[in-house]
mmCIF file of C-alpha atoms in Angstrom:
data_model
loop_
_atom_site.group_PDB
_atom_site.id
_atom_site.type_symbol
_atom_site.label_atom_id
_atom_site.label_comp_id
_atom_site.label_asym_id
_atom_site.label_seq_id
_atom_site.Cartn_x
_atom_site.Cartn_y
_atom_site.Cartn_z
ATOM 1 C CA UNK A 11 0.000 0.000 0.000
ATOM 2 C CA UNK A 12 1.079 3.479 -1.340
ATOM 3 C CA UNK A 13 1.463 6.442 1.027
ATOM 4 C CA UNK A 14 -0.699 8.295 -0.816
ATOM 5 C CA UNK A 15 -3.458 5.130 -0.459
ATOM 6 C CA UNK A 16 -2.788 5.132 2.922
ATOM 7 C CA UNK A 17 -3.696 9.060 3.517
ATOM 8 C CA UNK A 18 -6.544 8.519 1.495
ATOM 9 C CA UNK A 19 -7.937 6.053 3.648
ATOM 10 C CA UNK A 20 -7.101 7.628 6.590
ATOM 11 C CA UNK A 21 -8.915 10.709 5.451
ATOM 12 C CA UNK A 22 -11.843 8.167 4.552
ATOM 13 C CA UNK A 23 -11.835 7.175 8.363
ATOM 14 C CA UNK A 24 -11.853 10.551 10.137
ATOM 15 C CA UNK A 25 -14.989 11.527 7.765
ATOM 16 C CA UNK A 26 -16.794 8.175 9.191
ATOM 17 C CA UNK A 27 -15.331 8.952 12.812
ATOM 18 C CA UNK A 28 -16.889 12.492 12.625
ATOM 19 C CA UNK A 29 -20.105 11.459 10.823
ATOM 20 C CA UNK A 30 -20.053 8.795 13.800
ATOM 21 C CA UNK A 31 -19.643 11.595 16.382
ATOM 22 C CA UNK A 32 -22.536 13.271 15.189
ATOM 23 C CA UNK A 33 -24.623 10.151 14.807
ATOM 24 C CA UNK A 34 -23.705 9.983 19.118
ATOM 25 C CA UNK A 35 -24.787 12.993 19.310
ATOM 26 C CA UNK A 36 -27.752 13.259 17.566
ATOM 27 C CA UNK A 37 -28.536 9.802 17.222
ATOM 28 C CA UNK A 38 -31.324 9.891 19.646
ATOM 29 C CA UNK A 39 -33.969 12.545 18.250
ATOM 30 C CA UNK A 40 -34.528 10.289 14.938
ATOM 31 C CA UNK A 41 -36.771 7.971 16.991
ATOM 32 C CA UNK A 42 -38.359 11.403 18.598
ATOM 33 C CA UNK A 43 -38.836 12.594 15.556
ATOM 34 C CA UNK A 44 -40.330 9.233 13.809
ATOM 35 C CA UNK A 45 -42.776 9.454 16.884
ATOM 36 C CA UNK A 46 -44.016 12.709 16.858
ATOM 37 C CA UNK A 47 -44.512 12.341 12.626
ATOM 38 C CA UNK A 48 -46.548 9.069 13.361
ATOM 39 C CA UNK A 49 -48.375 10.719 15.792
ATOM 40 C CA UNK A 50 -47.221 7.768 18.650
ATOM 41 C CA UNK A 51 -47.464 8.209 22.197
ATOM 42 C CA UNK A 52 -43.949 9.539 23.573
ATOM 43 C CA UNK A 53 -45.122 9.935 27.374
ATOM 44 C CA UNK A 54 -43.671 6.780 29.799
ATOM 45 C CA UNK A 55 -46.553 4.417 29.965
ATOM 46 C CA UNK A 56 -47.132 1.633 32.828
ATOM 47 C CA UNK A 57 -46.372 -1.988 32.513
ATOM 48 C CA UNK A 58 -50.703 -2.396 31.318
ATOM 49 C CA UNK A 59 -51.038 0.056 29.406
ATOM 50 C CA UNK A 60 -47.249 -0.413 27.638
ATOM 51 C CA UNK A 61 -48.209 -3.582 25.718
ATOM 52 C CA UNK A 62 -51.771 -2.269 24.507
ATOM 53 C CA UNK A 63 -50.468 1.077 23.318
ATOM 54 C CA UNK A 64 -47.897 2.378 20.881
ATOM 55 C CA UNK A 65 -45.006 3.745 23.214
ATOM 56 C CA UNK A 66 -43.104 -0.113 22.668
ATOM 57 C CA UNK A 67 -42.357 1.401 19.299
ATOM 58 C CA UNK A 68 -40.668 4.293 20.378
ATOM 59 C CA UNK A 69 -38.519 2.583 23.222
ATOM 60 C CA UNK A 70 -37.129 0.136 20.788
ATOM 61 C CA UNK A 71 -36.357 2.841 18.169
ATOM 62 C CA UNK A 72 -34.207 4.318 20.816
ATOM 63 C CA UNK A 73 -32.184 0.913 21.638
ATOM 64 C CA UNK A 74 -31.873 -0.008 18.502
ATOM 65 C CA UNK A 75 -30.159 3.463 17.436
ATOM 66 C CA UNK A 76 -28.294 3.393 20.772
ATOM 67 C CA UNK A 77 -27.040 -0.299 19.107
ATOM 68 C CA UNK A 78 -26.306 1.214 16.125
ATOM 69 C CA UNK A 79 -24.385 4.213 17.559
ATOM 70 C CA UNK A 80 -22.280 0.994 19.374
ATOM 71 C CA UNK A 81 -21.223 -0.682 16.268
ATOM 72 C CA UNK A 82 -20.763 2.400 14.307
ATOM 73 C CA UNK A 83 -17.596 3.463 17.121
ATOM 74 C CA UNK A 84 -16.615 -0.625 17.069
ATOM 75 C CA UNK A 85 -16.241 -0.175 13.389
ATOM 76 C CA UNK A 86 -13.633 3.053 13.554
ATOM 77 C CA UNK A 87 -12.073 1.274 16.018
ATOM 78 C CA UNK A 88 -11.149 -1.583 14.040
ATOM 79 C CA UNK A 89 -10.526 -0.026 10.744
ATOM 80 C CA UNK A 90 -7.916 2.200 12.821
ATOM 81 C CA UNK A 91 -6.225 -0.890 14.001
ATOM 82 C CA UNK A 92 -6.573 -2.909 10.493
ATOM 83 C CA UNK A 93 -4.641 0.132 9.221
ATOM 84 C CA UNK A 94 -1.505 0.000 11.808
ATOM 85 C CA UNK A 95 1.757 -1.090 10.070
#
């Protein structure tokens, strides 16, 4: 591998490291905002009342972009190492 391959994918990296910083970040407010479009209940519901209504959805929206988030950083982590001489 070239220098000038290497620096390229290096750049490559930081650009998905940053875009992963802001995914952190702001990560969090797609499910929020996928709620409030569909019009689904975003208030904390009791065990009862969490199974018959909607707010299930927006719980697991949350964990599963918290999950993503997770293996988005495990990702940079081992490209950077992959790339060590």
């Amino acid at each position: 591998m070239t220098n000038a391959e290497r620096k390229q994918i290096d750049q490559r990296i930081a650009l998905l490291e940053s875009v992963s910083a802001l995914f952190d970040r702001f990560g969090g407010f797609i499910p929020m905002a996928i709620a409030f479009l569909n019009r689904w209940p975003t208030k904390v519901e009791l065990y009862p009342h969490w199974q018959v209504g909607e707010s299930w959805k927006f719980f697991l929206g949350c964990f599963l972009y918290f999950l993503a988030s997770l293996a988005l950083s495990r990702a940079i982590i081992f490209a950077k190492a992959g790339l060590k001489p």
